[in-house]
Structure formats: structure tokens, C-alpha cells
GROMACS .gro file of C-alpha atoms in nm:
model
  340
    1UNK     CA    1   0.686  -3.584   3.891
    2UNK     CA    2   0.846  -3.586   4.242
    3UNK     CA    3   0.883  -3.242   4.471
    4UNK     CA    4   1.248  -3.177   4.401
    5UNK     CA    5   1.161  -3.204   4.006
    6UNK     CA    6   0.898  -2.955   4.095
    7UNK     CA    7   1.115  -2.738   4.276
    8UNK     CA    8   1.393  -2.739   4.050
    9UNK     CA    9   1.171  -2.643   3.730
   10UNK     CA   10   0.998  -2.358   3.929
   11UNK     CA   11   1.371  -2.210   3.975
   12UNK     CA   12   1.426  -2.258   3.605
   13UNK     CA   13   1.133  -2.099   3.496
   14UNK     CA   14   1.194  -1.798   3.780
   15UNK     CA   15   1.514  -1.762   3.650
   16UNK     CA   16   1.436  -1.728   3.285
   17UNK     CA   17   1.233  -1.354   3.359
   18UNK     CA   18   1.577  -1.218   3.461
   19UNK     CA   19   1.595  -1.227   3.089
   20UNK     CA   20   1.501  -0.938   2.820
   21UNK     CA   21   1.100  -0.938   2.824
   22UNK     CA   22   1.154  -0.842   2.502
   23UNK     CA   23   1.396  -0.989   2.265
   24UNK     CA   24   1.450  -1.208   1.964
   25UNK     CA   25   1.521  -1.462   2.186
   26UNK     CA   26   1.305  -1.655   2.433
   27UNK     CA   27   1.328  -1.661   2.798
   28UNK     CA   28   1.516  -1.927   2.965
   29UNK     CA   29   1.610  -2.021   3.261
   30UNK     CA   30   1.830  -2.369   3.346
   31UNK     CA   31   1.986  -2.522   3.691
   32UNK     CA   32   2.198  -2.840   3.701
   33UNK     CA   33   2.217  -3.024   3.979
   34UNK     CA   34   2.502  -3.238   4.110
   35UNK     CA   35   2.505  -3.624   4.134
   36UNK     CA   36   2.529  -3.536   4.520
   37UNK     CA   37   2.236  -3.397   4.512
   38UNK     CA   38   2.310  -3.017   4.533
   39UNK     CA   39   2.225  -2.749   4.332
   40UNK     CA   40   2.568  -2.710   4.071
   41UNK     CA   41   2.547  -2.423   3.914
   42UNK     CA   42   2.289  -2.177   3.737
   43UNK     CA   43   2.198  -1.981   3.461
   44UNK     CA   44   1.973  -1.761   3.210
   45UNK     CA   45   1.933  -1.668   2.887
   46UNK     CA   46   2.084  -1.225   2.849
   47UNK     CA   47   1.962  -1.158   2.486
   48UNK     CA   48   2.007  -1.284   2.143
   49UNK     CA   49   2.354  -1.372   2.046
   50UNK     CA   50   2.454  -1.470   2.398
   51UNK     CA   51   2.526  -1.771   2.590
   52UNK     CA   52   2.191  -1.999   2.645
   53UNK     CA   53   2.070  -2.054   2.966
   54UNK     CA   54   2.196  -2.405   2.961
   55UNK     CA   55   2.519  -2.337   2.844
   56UNK     CA   56   2.549  -2.046   3.127
   57UNK     CA   57   2.458  -2.307   3.402
   58UNK     CA   58   2.654  -2.575   3.267
   59UNK     CA   59   2.993  -2.285   3.334
   60UNK     CA   60   2.900  -2.211   3.678
   61UNK     CA   61   2.935  -2.613   3.768
   62UNK     CA   62   3.187  -2.714   3.599
   63UNK     CA   63   3.290  -3.087   3.613
   64UNK     CA   64   3.003  -3.083   3.882
   65UNK     CA   65   2.745  -3.166   3.595
   66UNK     CA   66   2.863  -3.490   3.511
   67UNK     CA   67   2.658  -3.756   3.625
   68UNK     CA   68   2.393  -3.475   3.704
   69UNK     CA   69   2.090  -3.332   3.611
   70UNK     CA   70   1.983  -2.991   3.429
   71UNK     CA   71   1.639  -2.872   3.434
   72UNK     CA   72   1.569  -2.626   3.206
   73UNK     CA   73   1.255  -2.389   3.158
   74UNK     CA   74   1.208  -2.432   2.775
   75UNK     CA   75   1.385  -2.784   2.551
   76UNK     CA   76   1.747  -2.774   2.484
   77UNK     CA   77   1.783  -2.611   2.099
   78UNK     CA   78   1.910  -2.865   1.882
   79UNK     CA   79   2.066  -2.666   1.532
   80UNK     CA   80   2.332  -2.397   1.493
   81UNK     CA   81   2.259  -2.067   1.503
   82UNK     CA   82   2.442  -1.752   1.666
   83UNK     CA   83   2.579  -1.945   1.919
   84UNK     CA   84   2.625  -2.406   1.881
   85UNK     CA   85   2.318  -2.631   2.055
   86UNK     CA   86   2.252  -2.647   2.420
   87UNK     CA   87   2.168  -3.036   2.359
   88UNK     CA   88   2.579  -3.068   2.301
   89UNK     CA   89   2.707  -2.866   2.549
   90UNK     CA   90   2.460  -3.090   2.776
   91UNK     CA   91   2.602  -3.428   2.603
   92UNK     CA   92   2.973  -3.273   2.690
   93UNK     CA   93   2.907  -3.199   3.035
   94UNK     CA   94   2.850  -3.563   3.089
   95UNK     CA   95   2.500  -3.472   3.207
   96UNK     CA   96   2.295  -3.786   3.255
   97UNK     CA   97   1.899  -3.663   3.288
   98UNK     CA   98   1.780  -3.368   3.106
   99UNK     CA   99   1.388  -3.190   3.284
  100UNK     CA  100   1.230  -2.918   3.066
  101UNK     CA  101   0.906  -2.777   3.124
  102UNK     CA  102   0.785  -2.608   2.773
  103UNK     CA  103   0.877  -2.716   2.400
  104UNK     CA  104   1.041  -2.576   2.181
  105UNK     CA  105   0.821  -2.359   1.885
  106UNK     CA  106   1.124  -2.258   1.648
  107UNK     CA  107   1.099  -2.546   1.411
  108UNK     CA  108   1.466  -2.496   1.316
  109UNK     CA  109   1.529  -2.526   1.665
  110UNK     CA  110   1.301  -2.843   1.847
  111UNK     CA  111   1.370  -3.177   1.813
  112UNK     CA  112   1.663  -3.125   2.132
  113UNK     CA  113   1.491  -3.384   2.330
  114UNK     CA  114   1.455  -3.702   2.104
  115UNK     CA  115   1.823  -3.605   2.007
  116UNK     CA  116   1.941  -3.569   2.383
  117UNK     CA  117   1.705  -3.951   2.441
  118UNK     CA  118   1.922  -4.096   2.120
  119UNK     CA  119   2.275  -3.951   2.308
  120UNK     CA  120   2.115  -4.164   2.565
  121UNK     CA  121   2.075  -3.920   2.780
  122UNK     CA  122   1.752  -4.000   3.000
  123UNK     CA  123   1.452  -3.721   2.947
  124UNK     CA  124   1.155  -3.552   3.110
  125UNK     CA  125   0.927  -3.290   2.927
  126UNK     CA  126   0.761  -3.127   2.854
  127UNK     CA  127   0.588  -3.082   3.209
  128UNK     CA  128   0.228  -2.849   3.149
  129UNK     CA  129   0.183  -2.553   3.450
  130UNK     CA  130   0.509  -2.375   3.492
  131UNK     CA  131   0.465  -2.088   3.346
  132UNK     CA  132   0.699  -2.138   3.128
  133UNK     CA  133   0.480  -2.121   2.778
  134UNK     CA  134   0.279  -1.784   2.905
  135UNK     CA  135   0.662  -1.624   2.961
  136UNK     CA  136   0.706  -1.667   2.631
  137UNK     CA  137   0.386  -1.628   2.481
  138UNK     CA  138   0.470  -1.336   2.236
  139UNK     CA  139   0.786  -1.502   2.028
  140UNK     CA  140   0.635  -1.856   2.016
  141UNK     CA  141   0.336  -1.634   1.880
  142UNK     CA  142   0.551  -1.483   1.646
  143UNK     CA  143   0.748  -1.826   1.499
  144UNK     CA  144   0.469  -1.980   1.449
  145UNK     CA  145   0.266  -1.745   1.245
  146UNK     CA  146   0.588  -1.554   1.127
  147UNK     CA  147   0.435  -1.190   1.264
  148UNK     CA  148   0.483  -1.016   1.581
  149UNK     CA  149   0.219  -1.053   1.801
  150UNK     CA  150  -0.008  -0.758   1.755
  151UNK     CA  151  -0.211  -0.640   2.114
  152UNK     CA  152  -0.384  -0.306   2.034
  153UNK     CA  153  -0.426  -0.066   2.304
  154UNK     CA  154  -0.690   0.139   2.431
  155UNK     CA  155  -0.766   0.471   2.677
  156UNK     CA  156  -1.128   0.601   2.652
  157UNK     CA  157  -1.414   0.729   2.793
  158UNK     CA  158  -1.762   0.543   2.896
  159UNK     CA  159  -1.940   0.648   2.574
  160UNK     CA  160  -1.592   0.532   2.381
  161UNK     CA  161  -1.436   0.898   2.302
  162UNK     CA  162  -1.029   0.880   2.290
  163UNK     CA  163  -1.035   1.250   2.272
  164UNK     CA  164  -1.247   1.544   2.348
  165UNK     CA  165  -1.440   1.730   2.041
  166UNK     CA  166  -1.085   2.002   2.029
  167UNK     CA  167  -0.862   1.698   2.024
  168UNK     CA  168  -0.792   1.730   2.371
  169UNK     CA  169  -0.697   1.374   2.476
  170UNK     CA  170  -0.464   1.425   2.856
  171UNK     CA  171  -0.594   1.237   3.036
  172UNK     CA  172  -0.854   1.063   2.979
  173UNK     CA  173  -0.717   0.791   3.170
  174UNK     CA  174  -0.630   0.807   3.550
  175UNK     CA  175  -0.186   0.780   3.665
  176UNK     CA  176  -0.291   0.389   3.752
  177UNK     CA  177  -0.373   0.305   3.431
  178UNK     CA  178  -0.156   0.457   3.256
  179UNK     CA  179   0.170   0.351   3.506
  180UNK     CA  180   0.012  -0.034   3.380
  181UNK     CA  181  -0.014   0.032   3.017
  182UNK     CA  182   0.394   0.158   3.106
  183UNK     CA  183   0.481  -0.143   3.215
  184UNK     CA  184   0.304  -0.348   3.005
  185UNK     CA  185   0.409  -0.169   2.727
  186UNK     CA  186   0.773  -0.292   2.813
  187UNK     CA  187   0.736  -0.570   2.685
  188UNK     CA  188   0.669  -0.510   2.386
  189UNK     CA  189   0.931  -0.493   2.064
  190UNK     CA  190   0.785  -0.202   1.865
  191UNK     CA  191   0.502   0.068   1.926
  192UNK     CA  192   0.259   0.159   1.636
  193UNK     CA  193   0.094   0.483   1.621
  194UNK     CA  194  -0.048   0.639   1.275
  195UNK     CA  195   0.063   0.942   1.156
  196UNK     CA  196  -0.289   1.145   1.264
  197UNK     CA  197  -0.195   1.047   1.603
  198UNK     CA  198   0.159   1.232   1.521
  199UNK     CA  199   0.010   1.505   1.445
  200UNK     CA  200  -0.265   1.564   1.719
  201UNK     CA  201  -0.132   1.396   2.019
  202UNK     CA  202   0.232   1.492   1.968
  203UNK     CA  203   0.332   1.156   2.139
  204UNK     CA  204   0.690   1.055   2.287
  205UNK     CA  205   0.607   0.643   2.260
  206UNK     CA  206   0.845   0.581   2.562
  207UNK     CA  207   0.867   0.358   2.827
  208UNK     CA  208   0.878   0.481   3.166
  209UNK     CA  209   0.953   0.392   3.529
  210UNK     CA  210   0.716   0.522   3.820
  211UNK     CA  211   0.928   0.827   3.895
  212UNK     CA  212   0.857   0.907   3.519
  213UNK     CA  213   1.197   0.838   3.406
  214UNK     CA  214   1.227   0.686   3.067
  215UNK     CA  215   1.333   0.246   3.071
  216UNK     CA  216   1.712   0.170   3.019
  217UNK     CA  217   1.576  -0.048   2.706
  218UNK     CA  218   1.297   0.134   2.447
  219UNK     CA  219   1.088  -0.010   2.195
  220UNK     CA  220   1.104   0.062   1.852
  221UNK     CA  221   0.935   0.339   1.723
  222UNK     CA  222   0.679   0.292   1.414
  223UNK     CA  223   0.483   0.545   1.290
  224UNK     CA  224   0.294   0.472   1.005
  225UNK     CA  225   0.129   0.673   0.730
  226UNK     CA  226   0.188   0.869   0.394
  227UNK     CA  227   0.214   1.177   0.618
  228UNK     CA  228   0.517   1.342   0.721
  229UNK     CA  229   0.644   1.325   1.054
  230UNK     CA  230   0.700   1.664   1.178
  231UNK     CA  231   1.101   1.713   1.252
  232UNK     CA  232   1.046   1.854   1.543
  233UNK     CA  233   0.820   1.535   1.655
  234UNK     CA  234   0.854   1.411   1.995
  235UNK     CA  235   0.864   1.076   1.813
  236UNK     CA  236   1.194   1.205   1.654
  237UNK     CA  237   1.379   1.156   2.007
  238UNK     CA  238   1.649   0.948   2.097
  239UNK     CA  239   1.638   0.605   1.985
  240UNK     CA  240   1.552   0.355   1.719
  241UNK     CA  241   1.250   0.565   1.459
  242UNK     CA  242   1.077   0.385   1.181
  243UNK     CA  243   0.849   0.543   0.921
  244UNK     CA  244   0.641   0.332   0.815
  245UNK     CA  245   0.487   0.507   0.459
  246UNK     CA  246   0.201   0.279   0.412
  247UNK     CA  247  -0.132   0.205   0.459
  248UNK     CA  248  -0.121  -0.214   0.486
  249UNK     CA  249  -0.049  -0.374   0.848
  250UNK     CA  250   0.081  -0.685   0.679
  251UNK     CA  251   0.310  -0.477   0.495
  252UNK     CA  252   0.435  -0.338   0.891
  253UNK     CA  253   0.415  -0.688   1.030
  254UNK     CA  254   0.652  -0.876   0.795
  255UNK     CA  255   0.913  -0.660   0.786
  256UNK     CA  256   0.908  -0.620   1.142
  257UNK     CA  257   0.907  -1.008   1.217
  258UNK     CA  258   1.251  -0.982   0.954
  259UNK     CA  259   1.369  -0.722   1.238
  260UNK     CA  260   1.256  -0.989   1.477
  261UNK     CA  261   1.001  -0.785   1.649
  262UNK     CA  262   0.811  -1.083   1.834
  263UNK     CA  263   0.577  -0.845   1.999
  264UNK     CA  264   0.410  -0.519   1.865
  265UNK     CA  265   0.228  -0.284   2.060
  266UNK     CA  266  -0.020  -0.061   1.882
  267UNK     CA  267  -0.174   0.255   2.014
  268UNK     CA  268  -0.353   0.392   1.732
  269UNK     CA  269  -0.532   0.601   1.660
  270UNK     CA  270  -0.841   0.481   1.522
  271UNK     CA  271  -0.777   0.518   1.185
  272UNK     CA  272  -0.493   0.313   1.175
  273UNK     CA  273  -0.668   0.064   1.435
  274UNK     CA  274  -0.936   0.011   1.213
  275UNK     CA  275  -0.704  -0.156   0.973
  276UNK     CA  276  -0.514  -0.343   1.169
  277UNK     CA  277  -0.893  -0.505   1.271
  278UNK     CA  278  -1.033  -0.549   1.001
  279UNK     CA  279  -0.802  -0.756   0.814
  280UNK     CA  280  -0.761  -0.976   1.125
  281UNK     CA  281  -0.417  -0.872   1.205
  282UNK     CA  282  -0.483  -0.822   1.648
  283UNK     CA  283  -0.451  -1.105   1.841
  284UNK     CA  284  -0.521  -0.884   2.183
  285UNK     CA  285  -0.724  -0.550   2.316
  286UNK     CA  286  -0.669  -0.378   2.641
  287UNK     CA  287  -0.902  -0.144   2.693
  288UNK     CA  288  -0.862   0.131   2.944
  289UNK     CA  289  -1.242   0.281   3.026
  290UNK     CA  290  -1.241   0.594   3.206
  291UNK     CA  291  -1.581   0.702   3.410
  292UNK     CA  292  -1.627   1.025   3.216
  293UNK     CA  293  -1.835   1.085   2.956
  294UNK     CA  294  -1.751   1.374   2.662
  295UNK     CA  295  -2.078   1.267   2.423
  296UNK     CA  296  -1.863   1.390   2.035
  297UNK     CA  297  -1.450   1.368   1.990
  298UNK     CA  298  -1.357   1.067   1.773
  299UNK     CA  299  -1.456   0.687   1.853
  300UNK     CA  300  -1.190   0.454   1.957
  301UNK     CA  301  -1.168   0.294   1.625
  302UNK     CA  302  -1.320   0.390   1.301
  303UNK     CA  303  -1.509   0.229   1.069
  304UNK     CA  304  -1.483  -0.124   1.009
  305UNK     CA  305  -1.718  -0.105   0.736
  306UNK     CA  306  -2.007  -0.362   0.938
  307UNK     CA  307  -2.308  -0.223   0.788
  308UNK     CA  308  -2.535  -0.476   1.011
  309UNK     CA  309  -2.529  -0.601   1.318
  310UNK     CA  310  -2.480  -0.983   1.236
  311UNK     CA  311  -2.193  -0.852   1.098
  312UNK     CA  312  -1.993  -0.730   1.390
  313UNK     CA  313  -1.643  -0.786   1.533
  314UNK     CA  314  -1.694  -0.990   1.826
  315UNK     CA  315  -1.429  -1.024   2.162
  316UNK     CA  316  -1.423  -1.221   2.376
  317UNK     CA  317  -1.390  -1.117   2.774
  318UNK     CA  318  -1.056  -1.242   2.968
  319UNK     CA  319  -1.066  -1.116   3.290
  320UNK     CA  320  -1.143  -0.704   3.403
  321UNK     CA  321  -0.941  -0.545   3.665
  322UNK     CA  322  -1.012  -0.219   3.874
  323UNK     CA  323  -0.688   0.006   3.799
  324UNK     CA  324  -0.875   0.326   4.095
  325UNK     CA  325  -1.185   0.478   3.906
  326UNK     CA  326  -1.070   0.313   3.572
  327UNK     CA  327  -1.134  -0.044   3.448
  328UNK     CA  328  -0.947  -0.193   3.216
  329UNK     CA  329  -1.064  -0.466   3.033
  330UNK     CA  330  -0.833  -0.797   2.839
  331UNK     CA  331  -1.014  -0.926   2.508
  332UNK     CA  332  -0.975  -1.136   2.243
  333UNK     CA  333  -1.121  -1.052   1.903
  334UNK     CA  334  -1.270  -1.332   1.729
  335UNK     CA  335  -1.198  -1.499   1.419
  336UNK     CA  336  -1.431  -1.302   1.132
  337UNK     CA  337  -1.539  -1.538   0.873
  338UNK     CA  338  -1.361  -1.498   0.576
  339UNK     CA  339  -1.024  -1.362   0.717
  340UNK     CA  340  -0.708  -1.517   0.872
   0.00000   0.00000   0.00000
């Protein structure tokens, strides 16, 4: 790939980051290069139901798109959804060449590259190493597996306690860890806790910025369990709340997928975490460890029905980061034999 191609594809990926981190659709950016070698237009997808990145870039380009090259972070779609196929827009605009970074994971939408080629447009891609696939990791997982990507987050003491014997838990981890949690939590479509956590901790389940102000976009709040949620519970604050009166994680994930939630942030408590882990429905684990010892109190996960070490749930360590006095571990569960 030529240096100019790489630079413009990187620009398309950069533009894609301006789209919503949590959305039914992937984040996509596009740049149109006119035939004279100058940038004619740029665009990005602003969320479900809005024009796609290619359309926005073509609108900005006008007639200068004819004979030019479109650089797109994701393979142009080939299906009629809420908006028409992007391949048709590119062809109508007279674009001569399309370069795309990542293939489309959606079986209903992919195939745009082949269709463009059939229409006489020169196509290059996919191009690995651009960061485009990582940008839409949760969306692609959800499309392929027909359920949200599940991140289990837990804050614990060095001896694995999530609260003291009297139930107090604020705050086990420090301010740096809490800021990191809010930054990461903001990319989720929904946050889930069990009724036990609601009754014990009364969490708000909101995303807040560095000044402790509520973010403009808030994930859907989900409470899982059969017990009632108190009328005065903080989780009943403004925004979207769903009380899932079930103990079955698969039922919850199916409903969330039907609601086009692509990433679930699982906050616990220990019983709910055990249910998801036992069902093989946790895809990423974030453990924030504080240099504190309690010696008693609830552990970070309830019984997993493991009778012996040979039957233990094993995790793969992906990375470790120090956050002031705390340590964040990011792990991936290894498949449990017999669980899909």
C-alpha cells in the first residue's frame, strides 16, 4: 500500500472514533480523495438511523468525488437497512476506487467489496493493522454470536473481598481505579447488577466524568433477579431501567441483543457473576485490586460448583496496569469443557 493510502485510511479510522462508542451500528469513518489528489470530503457515522460515513463524505465532496478514491474504515454495506446501500451511493457518485480497512462482520450487510468490483469499481482491502477491527470489537462479536459482549468488572481487596463483614464497600479501590471504570463503562450499552447488589449497595449505575458529573449518554441500567427493586433505590433515577425478573443470564442476553445492545458491563454481585461465569457467558474480566486486606466479607464471586482444582475456571492474563495504589488485571476466560 502506498504511503498516501495508509495515511488516508488512518484518517478514516480516526474519523470513525467520533461516532458513538455504544450503538447498534459500528463506528465508521470515510475520506474521499478527488482525482486531482486533494481531499474532497470527510464523514463519519453518527449513530443508528443516520447517514453512513460514506454518504456523509460524498455529500461533502459533491461532484469532486467523480473519478476519485474513497477510503473507508469498514467495508461499505451492500444491503438496504434504515438507509440505502453505501455501494450504490459510491457507484452513483462516480467513485473510481475504494480502499477499506476492515471486513463487515454482519452477514446481512457484507459483500459490498465484491459488489463494487462487479460494478467496475477498483477495490482494495481489507487492510490489517489499522485499528479498525479493534474499534468495533464488541459490535462484531455481538453480530457473530447473537448476544452482547460481556465484560465482568469487579473491585476487590488483595484477599478477594468485595465488601467488609458489615457490608461496607465504599471505597475499596481508589480514585484512579474509579475513573478508569467510568471511562470504560461509557462504552457499554448496558450495565447489570443483581437485586442483591441493589439492596446492599444502592448503586446509581451511571457514567460520570472526571468532575463527577453525569455523562450525556447513559447505558441502560439492568437489575437481574426476582426480588423487588425498592421505590427509592438510586437505580430508579432518570434514564432507562429494566428489571429482568429472571436468574438466567441467557434470557437477559437474548433480550438485550433484541434491543440492539452490543456490550454488557457486568458489575455483579458475586451471585450474578457466578451465574454468568458458570454459563460460559463472560468474555472479558477486569479486576481492580486494592492493596487492602479484610480477612472476612463476601468474595468477588460466589460458588461456581467447582469440587476440585482440576475443575477450576482458568483465565488468560491479557495485561496488567497500575492505577495509583491499585492494580488492574484484564483477563479472558478460557473455555470450560462442555460449555459453549
